[in-house]
XYZ file of C-alpha atoms in Angstrom:
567
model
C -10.922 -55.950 -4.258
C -13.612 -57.103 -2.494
C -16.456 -59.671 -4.796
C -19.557 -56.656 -4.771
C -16.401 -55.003 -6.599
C -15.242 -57.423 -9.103
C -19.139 -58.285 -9.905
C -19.026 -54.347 -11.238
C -15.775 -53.898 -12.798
C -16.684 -57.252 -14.779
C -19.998 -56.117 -16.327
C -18.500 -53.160 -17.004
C -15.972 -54.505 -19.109
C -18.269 -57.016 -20.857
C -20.259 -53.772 -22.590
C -22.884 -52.965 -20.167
C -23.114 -48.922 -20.387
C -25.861 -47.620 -17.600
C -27.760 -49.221 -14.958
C -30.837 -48.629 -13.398
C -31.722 -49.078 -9.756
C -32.591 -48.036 -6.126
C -29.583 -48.213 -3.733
C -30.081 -50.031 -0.511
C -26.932 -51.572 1.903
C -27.107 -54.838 -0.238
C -26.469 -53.499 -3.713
C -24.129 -50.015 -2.600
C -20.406 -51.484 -2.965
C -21.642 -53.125 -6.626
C -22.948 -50.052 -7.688
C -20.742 -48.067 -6.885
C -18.035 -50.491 -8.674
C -20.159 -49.690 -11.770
C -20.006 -46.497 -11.530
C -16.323 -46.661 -10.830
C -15.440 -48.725 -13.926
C -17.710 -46.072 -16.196
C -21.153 -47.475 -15.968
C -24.060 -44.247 -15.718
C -25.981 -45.134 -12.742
C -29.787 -44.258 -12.767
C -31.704 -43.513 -9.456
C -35.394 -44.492 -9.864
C -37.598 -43.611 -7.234
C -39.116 -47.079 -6.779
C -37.500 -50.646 -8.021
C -40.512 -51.254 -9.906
C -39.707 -48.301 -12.364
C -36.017 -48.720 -12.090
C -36.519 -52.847 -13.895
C -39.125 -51.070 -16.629
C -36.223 -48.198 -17.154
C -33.640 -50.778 -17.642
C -36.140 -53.024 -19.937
C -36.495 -50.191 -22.362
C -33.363 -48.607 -22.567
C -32.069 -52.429 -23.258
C -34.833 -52.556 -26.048
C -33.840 -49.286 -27.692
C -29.774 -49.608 -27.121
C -29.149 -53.020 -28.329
C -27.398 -53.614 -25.099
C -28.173 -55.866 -21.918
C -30.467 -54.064 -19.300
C -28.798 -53.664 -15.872
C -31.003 -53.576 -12.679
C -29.254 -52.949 -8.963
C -31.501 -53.675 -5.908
C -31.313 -54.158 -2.501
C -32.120 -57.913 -0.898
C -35.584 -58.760 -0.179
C -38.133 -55.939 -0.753
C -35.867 -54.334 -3.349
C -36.360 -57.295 -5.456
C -39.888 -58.055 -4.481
C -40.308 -54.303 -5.891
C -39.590 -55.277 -9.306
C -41.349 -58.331 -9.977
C -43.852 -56.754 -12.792
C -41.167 -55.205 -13.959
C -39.022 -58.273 -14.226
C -42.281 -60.257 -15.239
C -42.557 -57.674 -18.846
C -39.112 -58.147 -19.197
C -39.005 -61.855 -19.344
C -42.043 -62.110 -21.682
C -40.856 -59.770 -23.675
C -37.147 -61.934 -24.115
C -35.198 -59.287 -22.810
C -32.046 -59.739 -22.170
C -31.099 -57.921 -18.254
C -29.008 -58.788 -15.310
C -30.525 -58.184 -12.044
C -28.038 -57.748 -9.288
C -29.415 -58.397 -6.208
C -28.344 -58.572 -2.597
C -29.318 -61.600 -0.737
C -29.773 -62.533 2.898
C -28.866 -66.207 2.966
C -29.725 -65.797 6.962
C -33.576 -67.599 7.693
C -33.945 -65.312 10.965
C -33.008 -62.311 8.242
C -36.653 -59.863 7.732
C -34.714 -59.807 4.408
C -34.839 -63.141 3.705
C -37.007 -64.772 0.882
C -36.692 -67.266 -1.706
C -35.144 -64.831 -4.272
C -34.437 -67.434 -7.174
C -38.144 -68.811 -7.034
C -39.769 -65.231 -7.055
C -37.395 -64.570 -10.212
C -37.960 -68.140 -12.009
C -42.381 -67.536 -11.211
C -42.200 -64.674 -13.428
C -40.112 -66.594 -16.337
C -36.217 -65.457 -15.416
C -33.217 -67.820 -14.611
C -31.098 -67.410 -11.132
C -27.754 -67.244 -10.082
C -25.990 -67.039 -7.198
C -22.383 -66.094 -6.335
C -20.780 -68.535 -4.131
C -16.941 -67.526 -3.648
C -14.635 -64.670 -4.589
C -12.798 -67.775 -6.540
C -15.467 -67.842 -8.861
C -17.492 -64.601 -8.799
C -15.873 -63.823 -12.872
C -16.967 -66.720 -14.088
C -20.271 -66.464 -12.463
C -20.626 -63.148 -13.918
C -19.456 -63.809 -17.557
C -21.907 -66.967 -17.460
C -24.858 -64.396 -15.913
C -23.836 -62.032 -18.951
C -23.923 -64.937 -21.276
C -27.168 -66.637 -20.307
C -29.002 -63.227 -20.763
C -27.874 -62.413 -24.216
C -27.845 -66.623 -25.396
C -31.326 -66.738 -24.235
C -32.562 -63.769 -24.551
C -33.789 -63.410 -20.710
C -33.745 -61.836 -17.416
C -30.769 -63.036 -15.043
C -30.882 -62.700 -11.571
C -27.501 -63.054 -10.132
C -27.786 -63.072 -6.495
C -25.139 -61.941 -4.704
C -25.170 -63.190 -0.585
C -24.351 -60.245 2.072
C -21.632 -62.484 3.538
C -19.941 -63.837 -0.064
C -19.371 -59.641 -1.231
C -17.256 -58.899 1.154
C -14.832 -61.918 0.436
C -11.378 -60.612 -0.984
C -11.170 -61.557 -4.824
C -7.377 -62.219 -5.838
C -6.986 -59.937 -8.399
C -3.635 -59.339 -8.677
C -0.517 -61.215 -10.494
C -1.225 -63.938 -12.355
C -4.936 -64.555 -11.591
C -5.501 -61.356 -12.503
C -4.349 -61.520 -15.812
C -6.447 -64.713 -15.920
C -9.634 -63.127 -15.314
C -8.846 -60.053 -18.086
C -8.138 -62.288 -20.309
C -11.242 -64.139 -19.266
C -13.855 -61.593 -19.989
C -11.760 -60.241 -22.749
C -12.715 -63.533 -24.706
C -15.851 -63.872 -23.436
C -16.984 -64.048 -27.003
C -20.931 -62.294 -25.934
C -22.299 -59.433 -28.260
C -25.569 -57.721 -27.104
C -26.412 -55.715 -30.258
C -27.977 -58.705 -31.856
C -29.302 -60.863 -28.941
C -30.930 -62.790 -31.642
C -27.628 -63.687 -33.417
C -26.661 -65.448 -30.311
C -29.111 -68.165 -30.715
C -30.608 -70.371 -32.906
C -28.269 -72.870 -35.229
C -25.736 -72.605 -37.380
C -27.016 -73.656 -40.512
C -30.235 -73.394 -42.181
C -32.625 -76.859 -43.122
C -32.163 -76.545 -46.910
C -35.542 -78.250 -47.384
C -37.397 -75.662 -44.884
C -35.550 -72.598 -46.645
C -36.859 -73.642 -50.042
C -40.262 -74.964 -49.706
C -40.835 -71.097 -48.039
C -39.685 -69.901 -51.681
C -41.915 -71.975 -53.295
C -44.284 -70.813 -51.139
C -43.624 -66.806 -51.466
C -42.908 -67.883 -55.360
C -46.414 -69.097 -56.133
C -48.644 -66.497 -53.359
C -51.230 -64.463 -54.857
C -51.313 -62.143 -51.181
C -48.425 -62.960 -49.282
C -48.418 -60.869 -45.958
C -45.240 -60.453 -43.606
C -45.552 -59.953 -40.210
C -42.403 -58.911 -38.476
C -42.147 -58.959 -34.620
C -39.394 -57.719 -31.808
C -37.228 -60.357 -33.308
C -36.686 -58.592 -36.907
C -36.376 -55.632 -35.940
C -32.335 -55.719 -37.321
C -33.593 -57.071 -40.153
C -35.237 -54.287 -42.485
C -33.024 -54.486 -45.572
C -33.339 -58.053 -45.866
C -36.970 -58.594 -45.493
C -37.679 -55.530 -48.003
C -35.416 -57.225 -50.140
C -37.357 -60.549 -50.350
C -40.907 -58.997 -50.055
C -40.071 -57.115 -53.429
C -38.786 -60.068 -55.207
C -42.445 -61.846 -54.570
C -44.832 -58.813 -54.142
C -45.122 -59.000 -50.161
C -47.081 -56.387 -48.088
C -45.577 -55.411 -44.906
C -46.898 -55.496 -41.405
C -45.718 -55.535 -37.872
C -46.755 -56.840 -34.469
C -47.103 -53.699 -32.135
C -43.649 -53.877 -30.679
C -42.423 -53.478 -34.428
C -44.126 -50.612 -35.232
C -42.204 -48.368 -37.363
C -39.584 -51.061 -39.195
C -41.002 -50.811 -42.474
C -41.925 -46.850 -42.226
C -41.216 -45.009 -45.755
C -42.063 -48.083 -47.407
C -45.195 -48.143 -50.181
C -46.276 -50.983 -48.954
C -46.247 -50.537 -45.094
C -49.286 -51.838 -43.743
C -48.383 -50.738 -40.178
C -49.436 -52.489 -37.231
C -51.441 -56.268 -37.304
C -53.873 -57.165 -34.787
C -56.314 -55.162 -32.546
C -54.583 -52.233 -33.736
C -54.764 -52.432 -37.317
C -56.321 -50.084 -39.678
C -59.473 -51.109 -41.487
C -57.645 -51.475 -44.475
C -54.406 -53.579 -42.774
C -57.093 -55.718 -41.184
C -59.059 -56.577 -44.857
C -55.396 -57.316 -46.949
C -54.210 -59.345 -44.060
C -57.203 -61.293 -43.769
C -57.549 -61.724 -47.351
C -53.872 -62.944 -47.087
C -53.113 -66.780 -48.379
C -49.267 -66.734 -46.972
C -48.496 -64.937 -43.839
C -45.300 -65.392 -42.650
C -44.302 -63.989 -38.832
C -40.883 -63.134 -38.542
C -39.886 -63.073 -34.964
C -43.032 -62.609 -33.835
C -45.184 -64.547 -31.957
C -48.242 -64.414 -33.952
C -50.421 -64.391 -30.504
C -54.109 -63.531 -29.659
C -53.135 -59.669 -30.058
C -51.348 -59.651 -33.529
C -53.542 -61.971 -34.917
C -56.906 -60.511 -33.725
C -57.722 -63.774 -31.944
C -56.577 -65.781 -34.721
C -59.580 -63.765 -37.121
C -56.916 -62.343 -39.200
C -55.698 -65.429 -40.307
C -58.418 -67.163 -43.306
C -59.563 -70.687 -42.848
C -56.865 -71.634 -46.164
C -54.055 -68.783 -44.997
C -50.399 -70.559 -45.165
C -48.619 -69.583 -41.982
C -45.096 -69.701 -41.295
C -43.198 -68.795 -38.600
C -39.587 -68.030 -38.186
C -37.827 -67.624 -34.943
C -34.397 -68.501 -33.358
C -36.298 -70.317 -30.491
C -37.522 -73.824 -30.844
C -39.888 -73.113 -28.228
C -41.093 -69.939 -29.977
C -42.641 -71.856 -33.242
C -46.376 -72.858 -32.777
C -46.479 -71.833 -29.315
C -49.612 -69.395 -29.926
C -50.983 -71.406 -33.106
C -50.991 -74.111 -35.307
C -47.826 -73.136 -38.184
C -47.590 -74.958 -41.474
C -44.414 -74.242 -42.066
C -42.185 -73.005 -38.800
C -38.364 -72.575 -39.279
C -35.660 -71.883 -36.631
C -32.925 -69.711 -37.515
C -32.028 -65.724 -37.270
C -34.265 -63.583 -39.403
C -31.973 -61.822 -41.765
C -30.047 -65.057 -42.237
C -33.329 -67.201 -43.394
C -34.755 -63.863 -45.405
C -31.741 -63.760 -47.503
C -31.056 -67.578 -47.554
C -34.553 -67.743 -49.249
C -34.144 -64.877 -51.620
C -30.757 -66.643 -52.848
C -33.635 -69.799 -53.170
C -35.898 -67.152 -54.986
C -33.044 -66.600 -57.507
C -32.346 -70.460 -58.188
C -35.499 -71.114 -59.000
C -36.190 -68.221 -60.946
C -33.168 -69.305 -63.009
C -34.825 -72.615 -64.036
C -38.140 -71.040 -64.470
C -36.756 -68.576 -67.050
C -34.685 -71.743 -68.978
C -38.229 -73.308 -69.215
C -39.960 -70.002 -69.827
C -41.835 -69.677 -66.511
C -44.571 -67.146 -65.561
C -43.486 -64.100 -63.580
C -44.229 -64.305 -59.877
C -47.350 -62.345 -59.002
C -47.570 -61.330 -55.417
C -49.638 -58.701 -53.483
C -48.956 -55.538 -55.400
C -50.253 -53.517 -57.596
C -50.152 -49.512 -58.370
C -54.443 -49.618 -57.384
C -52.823 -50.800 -54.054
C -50.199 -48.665 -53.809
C -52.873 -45.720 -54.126
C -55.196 -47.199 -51.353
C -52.429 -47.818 -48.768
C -51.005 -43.908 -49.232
C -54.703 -42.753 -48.755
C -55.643 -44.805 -46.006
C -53.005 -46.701 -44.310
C -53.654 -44.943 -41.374
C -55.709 -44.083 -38.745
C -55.817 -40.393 -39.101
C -57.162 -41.038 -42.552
C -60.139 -43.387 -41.308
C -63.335 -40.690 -40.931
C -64.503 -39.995 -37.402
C -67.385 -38.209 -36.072
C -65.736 -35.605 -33.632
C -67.464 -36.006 -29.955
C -65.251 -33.432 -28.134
C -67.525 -31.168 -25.902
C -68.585 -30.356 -22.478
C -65.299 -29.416 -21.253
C -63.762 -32.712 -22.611
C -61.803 -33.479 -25.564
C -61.804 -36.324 -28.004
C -58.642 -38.748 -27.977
C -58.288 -38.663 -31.871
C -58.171 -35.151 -31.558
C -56.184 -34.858 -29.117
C -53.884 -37.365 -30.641
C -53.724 -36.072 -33.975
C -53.576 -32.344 -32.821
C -50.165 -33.509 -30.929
C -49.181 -35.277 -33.518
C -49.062 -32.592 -35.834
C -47.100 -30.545 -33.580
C -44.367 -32.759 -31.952
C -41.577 -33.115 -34.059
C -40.475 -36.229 -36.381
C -37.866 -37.296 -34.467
C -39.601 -39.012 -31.827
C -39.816 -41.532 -29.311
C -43.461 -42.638 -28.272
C -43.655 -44.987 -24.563
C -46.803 -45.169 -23.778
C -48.917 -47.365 -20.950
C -51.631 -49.355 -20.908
C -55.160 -48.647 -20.368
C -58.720 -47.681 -22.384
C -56.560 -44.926 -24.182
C -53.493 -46.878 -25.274
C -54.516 -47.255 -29.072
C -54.905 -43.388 -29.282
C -50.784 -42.525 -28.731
C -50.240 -45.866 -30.437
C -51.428 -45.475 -33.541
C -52.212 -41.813 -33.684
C -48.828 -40.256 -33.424
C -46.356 -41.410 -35.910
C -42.834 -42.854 -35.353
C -39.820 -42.617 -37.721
C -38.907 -46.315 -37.454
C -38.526 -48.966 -35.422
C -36.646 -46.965 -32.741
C -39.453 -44.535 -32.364
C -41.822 -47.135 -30.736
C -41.407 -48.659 -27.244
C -44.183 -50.900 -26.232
C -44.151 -52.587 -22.995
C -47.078 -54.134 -22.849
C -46.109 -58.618 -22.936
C -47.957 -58.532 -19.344
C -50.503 -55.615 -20.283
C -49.386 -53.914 -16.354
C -50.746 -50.393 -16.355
C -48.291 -48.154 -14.594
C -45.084 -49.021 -16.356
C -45.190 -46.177 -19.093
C -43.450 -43.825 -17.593
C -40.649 -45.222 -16.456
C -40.417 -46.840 -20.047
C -40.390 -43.265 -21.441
C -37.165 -42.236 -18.981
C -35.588 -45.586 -20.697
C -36.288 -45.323 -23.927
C -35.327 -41.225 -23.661
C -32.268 -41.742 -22.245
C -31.441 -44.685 -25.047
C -32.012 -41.948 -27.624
C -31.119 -38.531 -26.467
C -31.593 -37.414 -29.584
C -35.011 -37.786 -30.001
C -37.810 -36.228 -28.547
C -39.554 -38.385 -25.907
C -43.436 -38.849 -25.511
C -45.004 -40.471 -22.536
C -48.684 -41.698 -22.950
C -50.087 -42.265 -19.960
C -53.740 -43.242 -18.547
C -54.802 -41.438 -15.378
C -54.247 -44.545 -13.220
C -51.020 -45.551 -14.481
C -49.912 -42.230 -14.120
C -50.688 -42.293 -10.623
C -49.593 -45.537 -10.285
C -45.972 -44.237 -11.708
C -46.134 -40.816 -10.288
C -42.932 -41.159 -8.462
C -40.863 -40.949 -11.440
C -42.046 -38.088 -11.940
C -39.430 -36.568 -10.106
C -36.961 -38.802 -11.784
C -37.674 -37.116 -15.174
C -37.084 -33.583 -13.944
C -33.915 -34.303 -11.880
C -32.025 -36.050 -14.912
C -33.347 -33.074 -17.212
C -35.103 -34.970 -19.635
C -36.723 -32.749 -22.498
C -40.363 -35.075 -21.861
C -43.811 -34.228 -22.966
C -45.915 -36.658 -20.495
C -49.855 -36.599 -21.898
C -52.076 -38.098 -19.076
C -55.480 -39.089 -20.925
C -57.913 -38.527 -18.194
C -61.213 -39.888 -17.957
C -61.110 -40.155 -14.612
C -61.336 -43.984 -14.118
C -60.485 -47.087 -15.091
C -61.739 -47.187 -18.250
C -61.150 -50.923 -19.721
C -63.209 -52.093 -17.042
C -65.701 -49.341 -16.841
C -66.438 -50.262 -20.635
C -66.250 -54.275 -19.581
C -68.856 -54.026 -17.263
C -71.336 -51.626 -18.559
C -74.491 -51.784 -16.604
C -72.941 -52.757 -13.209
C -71.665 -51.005 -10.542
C -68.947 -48.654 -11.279
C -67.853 -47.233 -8.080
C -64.686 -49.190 -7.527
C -63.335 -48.165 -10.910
C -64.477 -44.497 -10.921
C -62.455 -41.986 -9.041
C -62.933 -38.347 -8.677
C -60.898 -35.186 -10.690
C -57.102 -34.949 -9.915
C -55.626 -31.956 -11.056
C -52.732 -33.698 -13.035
C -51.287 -30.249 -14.122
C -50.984 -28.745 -10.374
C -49.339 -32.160 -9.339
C -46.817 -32.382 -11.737
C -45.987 -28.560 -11.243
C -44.831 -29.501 -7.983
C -42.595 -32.165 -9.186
C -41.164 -29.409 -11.115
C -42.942 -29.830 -14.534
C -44.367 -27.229 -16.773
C -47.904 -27.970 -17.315
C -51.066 -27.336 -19.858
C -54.313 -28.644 -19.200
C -56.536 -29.754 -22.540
C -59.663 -29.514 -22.902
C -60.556 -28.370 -26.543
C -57.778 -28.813 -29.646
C -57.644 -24.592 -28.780
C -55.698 -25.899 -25.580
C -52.830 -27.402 -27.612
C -51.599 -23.803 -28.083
C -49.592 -24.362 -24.613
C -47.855 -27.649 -26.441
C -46.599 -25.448 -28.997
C -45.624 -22.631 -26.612
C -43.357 -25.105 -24.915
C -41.574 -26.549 -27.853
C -40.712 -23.476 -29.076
C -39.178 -22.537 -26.206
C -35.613 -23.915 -24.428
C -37.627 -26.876 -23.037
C -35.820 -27.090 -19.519
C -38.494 -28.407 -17.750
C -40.535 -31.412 -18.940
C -44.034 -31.106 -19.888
C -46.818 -32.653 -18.414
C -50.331 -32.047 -20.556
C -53.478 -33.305 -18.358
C -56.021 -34.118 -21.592
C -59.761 -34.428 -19.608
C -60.758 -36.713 -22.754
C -64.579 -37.714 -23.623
C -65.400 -41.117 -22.116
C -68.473 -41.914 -23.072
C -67.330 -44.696 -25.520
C -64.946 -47.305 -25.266
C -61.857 -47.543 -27.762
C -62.135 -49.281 -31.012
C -59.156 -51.691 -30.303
C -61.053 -52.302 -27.083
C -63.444 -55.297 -27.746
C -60.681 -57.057 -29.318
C -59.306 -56.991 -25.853
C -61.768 -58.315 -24.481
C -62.366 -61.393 -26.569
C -58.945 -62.561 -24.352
C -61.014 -62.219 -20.960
């Protein structure tokens, strides 16, 4: 077999189960090699949607995310793709063709376009050593939790791998003991034992808290059982970064999401807080609320399995590198020591957060749909809450929400509810508008058996519009809700008083476009609208559903001048 070949059948044995991609001469023997050796393949429309596809079906799947591309403008295609996916510490193997050739229109500097945006490179060099390459490509991108690109040169595929006889055997047994598992990226990395001192000073810590707050990020996400286990032993409330949202759902004490999209009760018990403790989770401008969240005499701690990772956004007092469920349970076996000698000496009981007042104040207003508005739908347009909460009632449980970014973001965010952690997928590290959809055709085909919900502004939906197509060809059961205010309406909020022309656009008729994709389509205007959403879920659903909301825009969002405190 030729290298483009073995670069295939390898990755397919090492676990990867569907890539995502646009086929061009440079990438067509490799992906047809996966597809050969049993991986799905995944025609995108553009490369840009194909990386975001294969970014958030990695995220929901627990597996790499695989990315085929043509040489040159195929890759160029995904960079802001590629650029989420790297801030976000995914782990994804781009496959790229490469024009080593300087005369080549094809040629650029592949490896330095990957490495601006925060990947690592690779290159193939021989058919000798294309396996190892690969396994090492494989290995990178779990260990480290990043975007490979693993170039492979027009000239080098076509060299003849020996595959056969002994060498053969070599290389099965090669990636047969490549010792890489994908479902826990985080258990890859990170060191082998725990600093005893670090493990139980956080005890002491947790032990002797009056309002101890966790935060868990994208890194904890495994990690439910444990962390419930140790927030009960010390009275803990529960919170999330965005990316999180959903991990602690069904809990008493779920305080849902920190940061500029927090509740008005999340955002007072965090910032009354005097231990919070971020658990994967960067604990950046966003999840923090600019740092307000955290009081002037707030304990932080941060745990994370990169070194890197601790005290990167802010000033920890206590940061700690190991795997979350290992250092959760390592410090509730602390907990248990120490409670031991306190009840020999007759200690106090630990007091913690909780109380039953609490519990009674988070179930009535814990979230958004139970903070008060003042409805302003009218004049042919229709208020995002809503909207929101009108959709929310009527899309089922079992749900997975992608939405972009945009004015309307919080809306879908924190609006419609998700059944856990798997009902949430967020990419939003490089805040690109225009990525939503193609996260929704990830994340829906990562759970089939959910109901996916794209939330989409109107320019990132017309940014994405492509995909469109993509969506009805693979059959994918969608309901796509395009908030339209008919601009761009972060910036038209920004820059109130100033010209507006360059971010103002006039009416598309979302519904007619999408009909000619093949969509069924409603257009909202009043909650009376919503009637078509429920027409269409009762029925077989064989067409996805497109719903072109003409929402009020007189008003910025709330989560919207927390925003902009970061410009």
């Amino acid at each position: 077999m030729i290298v483009a070949q073995a670069v295939g059948r390898v990755l397919a044995s090492l676990g990867c189960d569907a890539a995502f991609g646009v086929v061009g001469s440079g990438n067509f023997h490799v992906t047809n090699a996966l597809i050969e050796h049993g991986v799905r393949y995944v025609a995108a429309r553009h490369e840009a949607g194909a990386a975001t596809m294969a970014d958030a079906y990695a995220r929901l799947s627990g597996t790499v995310g695989l990315l085929t591309v043509h040489q040159g403008p195929g890759l160029t295609n995904t960079i802001t793709g590629l650029a989420e996916a790297a801030k976000s510490r995914t782990p994804m193997i781009v496959l790229a063709g490469e024009a080593t050739d300087p005369r080549s229109n094809f040629a650029v500097d592949q490896e330095a376009l990957v490495r601006a945006v925060g990947g690592v490179a690779a290159r193939v060099r021989s058919g000798h050593t294309c396996v190892e390459k690969t396994i090492a490509a494989y290995r990178t991108a779990v260990r480290d939790r990043t975007v490979v690109l693993l170039n492979l040169p027009l000239d080098v595929q076509e060299e003849q791998v020996p595959w056969d006889g002994v060498m053969g055997e070599f290389y099965e047994q090669l990636i047969q003991g490549a010792d890489v598992s994908p479902a826990q990226p985080a258990l890859a990395a990170g060191p082998r034992t725990l600093e005893r001192t670090a493990v139980e000073a956080l005890a002491d810590m947790l032990a002797t808290a009056e309002r101890p707050v966790f935060i868990a990020g994208r890194g904890a996400r495994h990690a439910r059982a444990e962390l419930e286990e140790l927030a009960g032993r010390t009275g803990v409330l529960l919170a999330t970064s965005a990316v999180a949202r959903g991990l602690f759902r069904g809990s008493p004490w779920d305080l849902d999401v920190s940061g500029g999209f927090a509740t008005p009760l999340a955002a007072e018990l965090i910032g009354a807080a005097d231990v919070i403790v971020g658990w994967g989770c960067a604990l950046n401008m966003w999840t923090t609320r600019h740092g307000r969240l955290i009081g002037p005499r707030t304990k932080v701690v941060q745990v994370d399995v990169e070194m890197a990772a601790l005290g990167r956004q802010r000033t920890v007092h206590l940061p700690i590198r190991g795997e979350v469920s290992a250092v959760a349970s390592a410090v509730s076996r602390a907990l248990d020591d120490r409670r031991g000698r306190l009840d020999e000496q007759g200690g106090a009981p630990e007091p913690g957060y909780r109380s039953p007042d609490l519990a009674e104040r988070i179930a009535g207003q814990g979230r958004w749909r139970a903070v008060p508005y003042e409805d302003e739908s009218g004049g042919g347009r229709i208020d995002p809450r809503t909207l929101t909460i009108g959709l929310d009632d009527l899309l089922p449980a079992e749900r997975v929400i992608a939405t972009d970014s945009g004015n309307f973001m919080g809306y879908p965010a924190m609006f419609l509810e998700v059944p856990d952690e798997q009902g949430f997928c967020f990419t939003q590290a490089f805040q690109s508008i225009g990525l939503g959809l193609a996260t929704a055709v990830g994340a829906a085909l990562a759970r089939p058996d959910r109901l996916p919900v794209a939330a989409l502004g109107d320019g990132g939906a017309l940014m994405g519009v492509s995909e469109l197509e993509t969506v009805v060809r693979l059959g994918l059961p969608m309901v796509i809700v395009v908030y339209d205010d008919e601009g761009y309406g972060a910036e038209v909020h920004h820059f109130v008083g100033r010209p507006l022309q360059t971010v103002t656009f006039p009416p598309v008729d979302f519904a007619e476009l999408a009909k000619g994709y093949g969509c069924a389509a409603v257009t909202v205007t009043d909650a009376g609208d919503l009637s078509g959403v429920a027409e269409w879920l009762k029925g077989p659903r064989e067409r996805p559903l497109l719903v072109h909301a003409k929402v009020t825009r007189e008003r910025g969002s709330w989560w919207l001048e927390e925003a902009f405190r970061g410009h």
